[in-house]
CSV table of C-alpha atoms in Angstrom, one decimal:
chain,number,residue,atom,x,y,z
A,1,MET,CA,0.0,0.0,0.0
A,2,PRO,CA,1.4,3.4,-0.9
A,3,ALA,CA,3.0,5.3,2.0
A,4,ASP,CA,0.7,8.3,1.6
A,5,LEU,CA,-2.3,6.1,2.0
A,6,ILE,CA,-0.8,4.3,5.1
A,7,ASP,CA,-0.2,7.8,6.6
A,8,ALA,CA,-3.8,8.8,5.8
A,9,LEU,CA,-5.0,5.6,7.4
A,10,LYS,CA,-3.0,6.2,10.6
A,11,ASP,CA,-4.3,9.7,10.8
A,12,ALA,CA,-7.9,8.6,10.4
A,13,ILE,CA,-7.6,5.9,13.1
A,14,ALA,CA,-5.8,8.3,15.5
A,15,ALA,CA,-8.6,10.8,15.0
A,16,GLY,CA,-11.3,8.2,15.4
A,17,ASP,CA,-12.7,9.0,12.0
A,18,TRP,CA,-13.9,5.6,11.2
A,19,HIS,CA,-15.9,6.6,8.1
A,20,ARG,CA,-12.6,7.8,6.6
A,21,ALA,CA,-10.6,4.8,7.8
A,22,LEU,CA,-13.0,2.2,6.5
A,23,PRO,CA,-12.4,2.6,2.7
A,24,LEU,CA,-8.7,2.9,3.3
A,25,LEU,CA,-8.7,-0.4,5.2
A,26,ARG,CA,-10.8,-2.0,2.5
A,27,ALA,CA,-8.3,-0.8,-0.1
A,28,ARG,CA,-5.4,-2.2,1.9
A,29,ALA,CA,-7.2,-5.6,2.2
A,30,GLU,CA,-7.9,-5.7,-1.6
A,31,LEU,CA,-4.3,-4.7,-2.5
A,32,GLU,CA,-2.9,-7.5,-0.3
A,33,PRO,CA,-5.8,-10.0,-0.2
A,34,ASP,CA,-3.8,-12.9,1.2
A,35,HIS,CA,-3.2,-11.2,4.5
A,36,PRO,CA,-5.9,-12.2,7.1
A,37,ARG,CA,-4.9,-9.4,9.4
A,38,HIS,CA,-6.0,-6.8,6.9
A,39,TRP,CA,-9.5,-8.4,6.7
A,40,ALA,CA,-9.7,-8.6,10.5
A,41,ASN,CA,-8.7,-4.9,10.8
A,42,LEU,CA,-11.4,-4.0,8.3
A,43,ALA,CA,-13.9,-6.0,10.3
A,44,SER,CA,-12.9,-4.3,13.6
A,45,VAL,CA,-13.8,-0.9,12.2
A,46,ALA,CA,-16.9,-1.9,10.1
A,47,PRO,CA,-19.4,-1.9,13.0
A,48,ARG,CA,-18.4,1.7,13.9
A,49,THR,CA,-19.8,2.8,10.6
A,50,GLY,CA,-22.9,0.7,10.6
A,51,THR,CA,-21.2,-1.9,8.2
A,52,ASP,CA,-21.6,-5.6,8.6
A,53,PRO,CA,-18.2,-7.1,9.7
A,54,VAL,CA,-19.1,-10.7,9.0
A,55,PRO,CA,-17.9,-10.9,5.3
A,56,ALA,CA,-14.5,-9.6,6.2
A,57,LEU,CA,-14.2,-11.9,9.2
A,58,ARG,CA,-15.2,-14.9,7.1
A,59,ARG,CA,-12.4,-13.9,4.6
A,60,ALA,CA,-9.9,-13.8,7.5
A,61,VAL,CA,-11.1,-17.2,8.8
A,62,LEU,CA,-10.7,-18.7,5.3
A,63,LEU,CA,-7.2,-17.4,5.1
A,64,ALA,CA,-6.2,-18.6,8.6
A,65,PRO,CA,-8.7,-21.3,9.6
A,66,ASP,CA,-6.6,-22.4,12.6
A,67,ALA,CA,-6.4,-18.9,14.2
A,68,PRO,CA,-8.6,-18.9,17.3
A,69,GLY,CA,-8.8,-15.1,17.4
A,70,TYR,CA,-10.5,-14.8,14.0
A,71,LEU,CA,-12.9,-17.6,14.8
A,72,ASN,CA,-13.7,-15.9,18.1
A,73,ASP,CA,-14.5,-12.6,16.4
A,74,LEU,CA,-16.6,-14.3,13.8
A,75,GLY,CA,-18.5,-16.2,16.5
A,76,ALA,CA,-19.3,-12.9,18.3
A,77,ALA,CA,-20.4,-11.1,15.1
A,78,ASP,CA,-22.2,-13.8,13.2
A,79,ARG,CA,-25.7,-14.8,14.1
A,80,ASP,CA,-24.6,-18.4,13.4
A,81,GLY,CA,-21.7,-17.9,15.7
A,82,MET,CA,-22.1,-21.3,17.3
A,83,THR,CA,-20.5,-22.9,14.2
A,84,ALA,CA,-17.4,-20.8,14.8
A,85,ALA,CA,-17.5,-21.6,18.5
A,86,ALA,CA,-17.7,-25.3,17.9
A,87,ARG,CA,-14.6,-25.2,15.6
A,88,LEU,CA,-12.8,-23.0,18.2
A,89,LEU,CA,-13.4,-25.7,20.9
A,90,VAL,CA,-11.9,-28.3,18.6
A,91,LEU,CA,-8.8,-26.2,18.1
A,92,ALA,CA,-8.6,-25.0,21.7
A,93,PRO,CA,-10.9,-27.1,24.1
A,94,LEU,CA,-10.5,-24.6,26.9
A,95,HIS,CA,-10.9,-21.5,24.8
A,96,GLY,CA,-12.7,-19.1,27.2
A,97,PRO,CA,-14.8,-16.9,24.8
A,98,ALA,CA,-16.0,-19.9,22.8
A,99,THR,CA,-16.9,-21.9,25.9
A,100,ILE,CA,-18.8,-18.8,27.3
A,101,MET,CA,-20.6,-18.5,23.9
A,102,ARG,CA,-21.7,-22.2,24.3
A,103,ALA,CA,-22.8,-21.6,27.9
A,104,LEU,CA,-24.9,-18.6,26.8
A,105,LYS,CA,-26.6,-20.7,24.2
A,106,ALA,CA,-27.3,-23.4,26.8
A,107,PHE,CA,-28.6,-20.7,29.2
A,108,GLY,CA,-30.9,-19.4,26.5
A,109,ASP,CA,-32.1,-22.9,25.7
A,110,GLY,CA,-33.0,-23.4,29.4
A,111,LYS,CA,-30.1,-25.9,29.9
A,112,ILE,CA,-29.0,-24.3,33.2
A,113,ARG,CA,-26.9,-27.2,34.4
A,114,LEU,CA,-25.0,-27.5,31.1
A,115,ALA,CA,-24.3,-23.8,31.3
A,116,ARG,CA,-23.0,-24.2,34.8
A,117,SER,CA,-20.7,-27.1,33.8
A,118,LEU,CA,-19.3,-25.1,30.8
A,119,LEU,CA,-18.6,-22.0,32.9
A,120,SER,CA,-17.0,-24.0,35.7
A,121,LYS,CA,-14.5,-25.4,33.1
A,122,VAL,CA,-13.6,-21.8,32.0
A,123,LEU,CA,-13.0,-20.9,35.7
A,124,VAL,CA,-10.8,-24.0,36.2
A,125,ALA,CA,-8.6,-22.9,33.2
A,126,ALA,CA,-8.8,-19.1,34.0
A,127,PRO,CA,-10.0,-18.5,37.6
A,128,ASP,CA,-9.8,-14.7,37.2
A,129,THR,CA,-12.3,-14.5,34.3
A,130,ALA,CA,-14.9,-12.1,35.8
A,131,GLU,CA,-17.4,-12.6,32.9
A,132,ALA,CA,-17.5,-16.4,33.4
A,133,CYS,CA,-17.8,-16.0,37.1
A,134,TYR,CA,-20.7,-13.6,36.7
A,135,LEU,CA,-22.5,-15.9,34.3
A,136,LEU,CA,-21.9,-18.9,36.6
A,137,ALA,CA,-23.5,-16.8,39.4
A,138,GLN,CA,-26.5,-16.2,37.2
A,139,ALA,CA,-26.9,-19.8,36.3
A,140,THR,CA,-26.4,-20.9,39.9
A,141,GLU,CA,-29.1,-18.4,41.0
A,142,GLN,CA,-31.4,-19.7,38.3
A,143,ASP,CA,-30.8,-23.2,39.7
A,144,GLY,CA,-32.1,-22.0,43.0
A,145,MET,CA,-28.8,-22.0,44.9
A,146,ILE,CA,-29.0,-18.5,46.2
A,147,SER,CA,-26.4,-18.5,48.9
A,148,ARG,CA,-23.8,-20.0,46.5
A,149,ALA,CA,-24.8,-17.5,43.8
A,150,VAL,CA,-24.3,-14.6,46.3
A,151,GLY,CA,-20.8,-16.0,47.0
A,152,LEU,CA,-20.0,-16.0,43.2
A,153,TYR,CA,-21.3,-12.5,42.7
A,154,ARG,CA,-19.1,-11.3,45.5
A,155,THR,CA,-16.2,-13.0,43.9
A,156,VAL,CA,-16.9,-11.0,40.7
A,157,ARG,CA,-16.7,-7.8,42.7
A,158,VAL,CA,-13.2,-8.9,43.9
A,159,LEU,CA,-12.1,-9.9,40.4
A,160,ASP,CA,-13.4,-6.7,38.9
A,161,PRO,CA,-13.7,-3.8,41.4
A,162,ALA,CA,-15.1,-1.6,38.7
A,163,ASP,CA,-17.9,-4.2,38.4
A,164,ARG,CA,-18.5,-4.0,34.6
A,165,GLN,CA,-20.7,-7.1,34.7
A,166,GLY,CA,-23.1,-5.7,37.3
A,167,ALA,CA,-22.6,-8.1,40.2
A,168,GLY,CA,-23.4,-5.3,42.7
A,169,ARG,CA,-26.8,-4.9,41.0
A,170,ALA,CA,-27.5,-8.6,41.5
A,171,LEU,CA,-26.3,-8.5,45.1
A,172,ALA,CA,-28.6,-5.5,45.8
A,173,ARG,CA,-31.5,-7.2,44.2
A,174,LEU,CA,-30.9,-10.3,46.4
A,175,GLY,CA,-30.7,-8.2,49.5
A,176,ALA,CA,-27.0,-9.1,49.9
A,177,GLY,CA,-25.4,-5.8,49.0
A,178,PRO,CA,-25.9,-2.0,49.4
A,179,LEU,CA,-28.4,-0.3,47.1
A,180,GLU,CA,-26.1,2.6,46.6
A,181,ALA,CA,-23.5,0.3,45.0
A,182,ALA,CA,-25.9,-1.5,42.6
A,183,PHE,CA,-24.9,0.5,39.5
A,184,THR,CA,-21.3,1.4,39.0
A,185,PRO,CA,-20.3,3.8,36.3
A,186,ALA,CA,-18.3,1.1,34.5
A,187,HIS,CA,-21.4,-1.2,34.5
A,188,VAL,CA,-23.8,1.5,33.2
A,189,LYS,CA,-21.3,2.5,30.5
A,190,MET,CA,-20.8,-1.1,29.3
A,191,VAL,CA,-24.6,-1.7,29.2
A,192,PHE,CA,-25.4,1.5,27.2
A,193,ASP,CA,-22.3,1.3,25.0
A,194,GLY,CA,-23.6,-2.1,23.9
A,195,TYR,CA,-27.2,-0.9,23.7
A,196,ALA,CA,-26.5,2.2,21.7
A,197,GLU,CA,-26.8,0.8,18.2
A,198,ASN,CA,-30.4,-0.5,18.7
A,199,PHE,CA,-31.4,1.9,21.5
A,200,ASP,CA,-33.9,4.1,19.7
A,201,THR,CA,-35.8,1.4,17.9
A,202,HIS,CA,-35.9,-1.0,20.8
A,203,LEU,CA,-36.8,1.6,23.5
A,204,THR,CA,-39.5,3.5,21.6
A,205,GLY,CA,-40.7,0.5,19.6
A,206,ARG,CA,-40.7,-2.7,21.7
A,207,LEU,CA,-40.6,-1.0,25.1
A,208,LYS,CA,-43.0,1.8,24.2
A,209,TYR,CA,-40.8,4.5,25.9
A,210,SER,CA,-42.6,7.8,26.3
A,211,ALA,CA,-40.8,9.6,29.1
A,212,PRO,CA,-39.7,12.6,27.0
A,213,GLU,CA,-43.3,13.3,25.8
A,214,SER,CA,-44.7,12.9,29.3
A,215,LEU,CA,-42.1,15.2,30.8
A,216,LEU,CA,-42.8,17.8,28.2
A,217,ARG,CA,-46.5,17.7,29.0
A,218,LEU,CA,-45.6,18.1,32.7
A,219,ALA,CA,-43.3,21.0,31.9
A,220,ARG,CA,-46.1,22.8,30.0
A,221,ALA,CA,-48.6,22.1,32.8
A,222,CYS,CA,-46.3,23.6,35.5
A,223,GLY,CA,-45.2,26.6,33.4
A,224,ALA,CA,-41.6,25.5,32.9
A,225,VAL,CA,-42.1,25.5,29.1
A,226,ALA,CA,-44.4,27.8,27.2
A,227,GLU,CA,-45.1,27.9,23.5
A,228,ALA,CA,-44.5,31.7,23.1
A,229,THR,CA,-41.1,31.7,24.7
A,230,SER,CA,-37.9,29.7,24.8
A,231,VAL,CA,-36.1,28.5,27.9
A,232,LEU,CA,-32.8,30.1,28.1
A,233,SER,CA,-30.6,27.2,29.0
A,234,VAL,CA,-31.5,23.5,29.3
A,235,LEU,CA,-29.5,20.5,30.6
A,236,ASP,CA,-30.4,17.0,29.6
A,237,ILE,CA,-28.9,14.5,32.1
A,238,GLY,CA,-28.5,11.0,30.8
A,239,CYS,CA,-29.2,12.3,27.3
A,240,GLY,CA,-28.5,9.0,25.6
A,241,THR,CA,-29.1,9.2,21.8
A,242,GLY,CA,-31.1,12.4,22.2
A,243,LEU,CA,-34.7,11.3,22.6
A,244,ALA,CA,-35.5,13.8,25.4
A,245,GLY,CA,-33.4,16.4,23.6
A,246,ALA,CA,-35.4,16.1,20.4
A,247,ALA,CA,-38.7,16.7,22.4
A,248,PHE,CA,-37.4,19.8,24.2
A,249,ARG,CA,-35.2,21.3,21.5
A,250,PRO,CA,-37.9,23.5,20.0
A,251,HIS,CA,-38.4,25.1,23.5
A,252,CYS,CA,-34.9,26.0,24.4
A,253,ARG,CA,-32.2,28.4,23.2
A,254,HIS,CA,-29.2,26.4,24.4
A,255,LEU,CA,-29.2,22.6,25.0
A,256,THR,CA,-26.5,20.7,26.8
A,257,GLY,CA,-26.4,16.9,27.1
A,258,ILE,CA,-24.5,14.6,29.5
A,259,ASP,CA,-24.1,10.9,29.2
A,260,LEU,CA,-21.8,8.2,30.6
A,261,SER,CA,-21.8,6.3,27.4
A,262,GLY,CA,-19.5,7.5,24.6
A,263,GLU,CA,-21.4,5.4,22.1
A,264,MET,CA,-24.7,7.1,23.1
A,265,ILE,CA,-23.1,10.5,22.9
A,266,ARG,CA,-21.7,9.7,19.4
A,267,ARG,CA,-25.2,9.0,18.2
A,268,ALA,CA,-26.7,12.1,19.8
A,269,GLU,CA,-24.0,14.2,18.2
A,270,ALA,CA,-24.9,12.8,14.8
A,271,LYS,CA,-28.5,14.0,15.2
A,272,GLY,CA,-27.3,17.6,15.6
A,273,ILE,CA,-29.8,18.3,18.5
A,274,TYR,CA,-27.4,19.6,21.2
A,275,ASP,CA,-25.3,22.7,21.3
A,276,ARG,CA,-22.9,21.0,23.7
A,277,LEU,CA,-22.4,17.3,24.7
A,278,LEU,CA,-20.3,16.1,27.6
A,279,THR,CA,-19.3,12.5,28.2
A,280,GLY,CA,-18.8,11.2,31.8
A,281,GLU,CA,-20.3,10.4,35.2
A,282,VAL,CA,-22.9,13.1,35.9
A,283,THR,CA,-22.1,14.1,39.4
A,284,THR,CA,-18.4,14.4,38.5
A,285,ILE,CA,-19.1,16.6,35.5
A,286,LEU,CA,-21.6,18.8,37.4
A,287,GLN,CA,-19.1,19.4,40.2
A,288,GLN,CA,-16.7,20.7,37.6
A,289,GLU,CA,-19.4,22.8,35.7
A,290,ARG,CA,-19.8,26.5,36.1
A,291,GLU,CA,-22.9,26.9,34.0
A,292,THR,CA,-26.4,27.3,35.6
A,293,TYR,CA,-29.5,26.0,33.9
A,294,THR,CA,-33.1,27.3,33.8
A,295,LEU,CA,-34.4,23.8,33.2
A,296,ILE,CA,-32.8,20.4,33.9
A,297,ILE,CA,-34.2,17.1,32.6
A,298,ALA,CA,-33.4,13.6,34.0
A,299,ALA,CA,-35.5,11.1,32.0
A,300,ASP,CA,-35.1,7.5,33.2
A,301,VAL,CA,-31.9,8.5,35.2
A,302,THR,CA,-32.9,7.7,38.8
A,303,SER,CA,-33.5,4.1,37.7
A,304,TYR,CA,-29.7,3.8,37.9
A,305,ILE,CA,-29.1,5.9,41.0
A,306,GLY,CA,-29.2,4.6,44.5
A,307,ASP,CA,-27.9,7.7,46.3
A,308,LEU,CA,-30.5,10.2,45.5
A,309,THR,CA,-29.3,12.7,48.1
A,310,THR,CA,-26.0,13.2,46.5
A,311,PHE,CA,-27.4,13.3,43.0
A,312,LEU,CA,-30.1,15.9,43.7
A,313,ALA,CA,-27.8,18.0,45.8
A,314,THR,CA,-25.3,18.1,42.9
A,315,VAL,CA,-28.0,18.9,40.4
A,316,ALA,CA,-29.5,21.6,42.6
A,317,VAL,CA,-26.2,23.5,42.5
A,318,ARG,CA,-26.3,23.9,38.7
A,319,LEU,CA,-30.1,24.8,38.7
A,320,ALA,CA,-31.0,28.4,38.6
A,321,VAL,CA,-33.1,29.9,41.4
A,322,ASP,CA,-36.7,29.3,40.5
A,323,GLY,CA,-35.5,26.9,37.8
A,324,THR,CA,-37.2,23.6,37.2
A,325,LEU,CA,-35.9,20.0,37.5
A,326,LEU,CA,-38.0,17.4,35.6
A,327,LEU,CA,-37.4,13.7,36.4
A,328,THR,CA,-38.9,10.3,36.2
A,329,ALA,CA,-38.7,7.6,38.9
A,330,LEU,CA,-39.9,4.0,38.8
A,331,GLU,CA,-42.4,3.7,41.6
A,332,PRO,CA,-42.7,0.6,43.9
A,333,ALA,CA,-46.0,-1.2,44.1
A,334,PRO,CA,-48.2,-0.1,47.0
A,335,GLY,CA,-46.9,-1.5,50.3
A,336,LYS,CA,-43.5,-2.2,48.8
A,337,ALA,CA,-40.3,-0.4,49.9
A,338,PRO,CA,-38.0,1.4,47.5
A,339,GLY,CA,-35.2,-0.8,46.2
A,340,ILE,CA,-34.3,-2.8,43.1
A,341,GLY,CA,-37.4,-3.7,41.1
A,342,PRO,CA,-38.2,-6.8,39.0
A,343,ASP,CA,-36.5,-5.2,36.0
A,344,GLY,CA,-33.3,-4.7,37.9
A,345,ALA,CA,-33.6,-0.9,38.2
A,346,HIS,CA,-34.0,1.3,41.2
A,347,MET,CA,-37.5,2.2,42.4
A,348,HIS,CA,-38.1,5.4,44.4
A,349,ASP,CA,-41.3,6.5,46.1
A,350,LEU,CA,-42.7,10.0,46.2
A,351,ALA,CA,-41.9,10.4,49.9
A,352,MET,CA,-38.2,9.5,49.3
A,353,LEU,CA,-38.0,11.9,46.3
A,354,ARG,CA,-39.5,14.8,48.3
A,355,ARG,CA,-37.2,14.2,51.3
A,356,CYS,CA,-34.0,14.0,49.3
A,357,ALA,CA,-35.1,17.0,47.2
A,358,ASP,CA,-35.9,19.1,50.3
A,359,GLU,CA,-32.4,18.4,51.6
A,360,ALA,CA,-31.1,19.7,48.3
A,361,GLY,CA,-33.1,22.9,48.5
A,362,LEU,CA,-35.7,21.8,46.0
A,363,SER,CA,-39.5,22.0,46.4
A,364,LEU,CA,-42.1,19.8,44.8
A,365,LYS,CA,-43.9,21.8,42.0
A,366,THR,CA,-46.2,19.0,40.7
A,367,TYR,CA,-46.2,15.4,39.7
A,368,GLU,CA,-48.2,12.8,37.7
A,369,ARG,CA,-48.4,9.1,37.7
A,370,GLY,CA,-48.2,7.0,34.6
A,371,ALA,CA,-45.9,4.6,32.7
A,372,MET,CA,-42.7,5.6,30.9
A,373,ARG,CA,-42.1,2.2,29.3
A,374,GLU,CA,-43.0,-1.4,29.4
A,375,GLU,CA,-41.2,-4.5,30.7
A,376,ALA,CA,-42.2,-7.9,29.5
A,377,GLY,CA,-45.3,-6.3,28.0
A,378,GLN,CA,-46.4,-4.7,31.3
A,379,PRO,CA,-46.4,-1.0,32.0
A,380,LEU,CA,-43.9,0.2,34.6
A,381,ALA,CA,-45.4,2.4,37.2
A,382,THR,CA,-43.6,5.8,36.9
A,383,LEU,CA,-43.6,9.1,38.8
A,384,PHE,CA,-43.2,12.1,36.5
A,385,VAL,CA,-42.0,14.9,38.9
A,386,ALA,CA,-41.2,18.6,38.7
A,387,PHE,CA,-39.2,20.3,41.4
A,388,THR,CA,-38.2,24.0,41.7
A,389,LYS,CA,-35.2,25.5,43.4
A,390,ARG,CA,-36.1,27.6,46.4
A,391,ARG,CA,-34.7,31.2,46.7
A,392,GLN,CA,-33.9,30.9,50.3
A,393,THR,CA,-31.6,27.9,50.1
A,394,GLY,CA,-28.4,29.9,49.5
A,395,VAL,CA,-27.3,27.0,47.3
């Protein structure tokens, strides 16, 4: 490949400009078609541009059929990945990713004990594999051995203190861990980075997500938004791909979005909705911010927050006096205490929200009950709440 094209390729990759890098990688693979690494590199960039990586991976496997790495990548990308996994296990019987893939298939087929057996083999070969330990904990819980599952979830927390897998969430759900530690930033980031590609269609289609529209109606009802005027400055916390931003954009002059997931932010940026986008953990970012906002939106954010006191206190600092905070909260069933709900998310009742908000210098403006989305075909009881920042707080 000519030196100038190689330099251009390096520049594109360094800049994260995958749409520019993809044709250069394809050109390199076609110029030297017998090099499997070129096809594998092409496949690694393809998903970032919405291109199917499977054809390039199949070419890499054809050129190097005994290379476990290419088979593993193909197994992960191809819907018929079990064929690749089976060949992998012939080449390398203790290959971790392939064994995990087989275990997931067994799990999905209801063969829980087979899944446990396969995952146990992975841990014999590689005891520090947090993913396998987490999946074994899930299979063990499904098999009814709760105390043993709790021990395995705790092991995951030791293997991976950042808890990308979400063991803290499982422990909180089982009453064996603190609610405040249920969702770590690393876990939330991993979940939504993986969810970003299908987020809009799955959430609004299959789950019938309607939080942005419900919050906009609430904003109109309480006077936070009016048709004749624009809100000066709006902050969308947990902006995701921009669903709430799109609903509120016509009513604000300046719109900022914050999200923990870089993949979500990338998709929000592509829509051109926001004036400014920030990537990172929300309380950390807001503690560093100097801007104040007339309106702050937090649609389906408290579902992932156990420590409401710290969250609301941090948000209140960035909210202008007499400004409005709009948020949603999954509501526990009557007689049930706040905690982790059946869908694995935090539930907060109105009394808890009011108490934490009051400590932050926020007063309840109005609220409504409804459902912001469905889970397993059933509406999730949701509080749609508007708070205002009191003048006398000195915050």
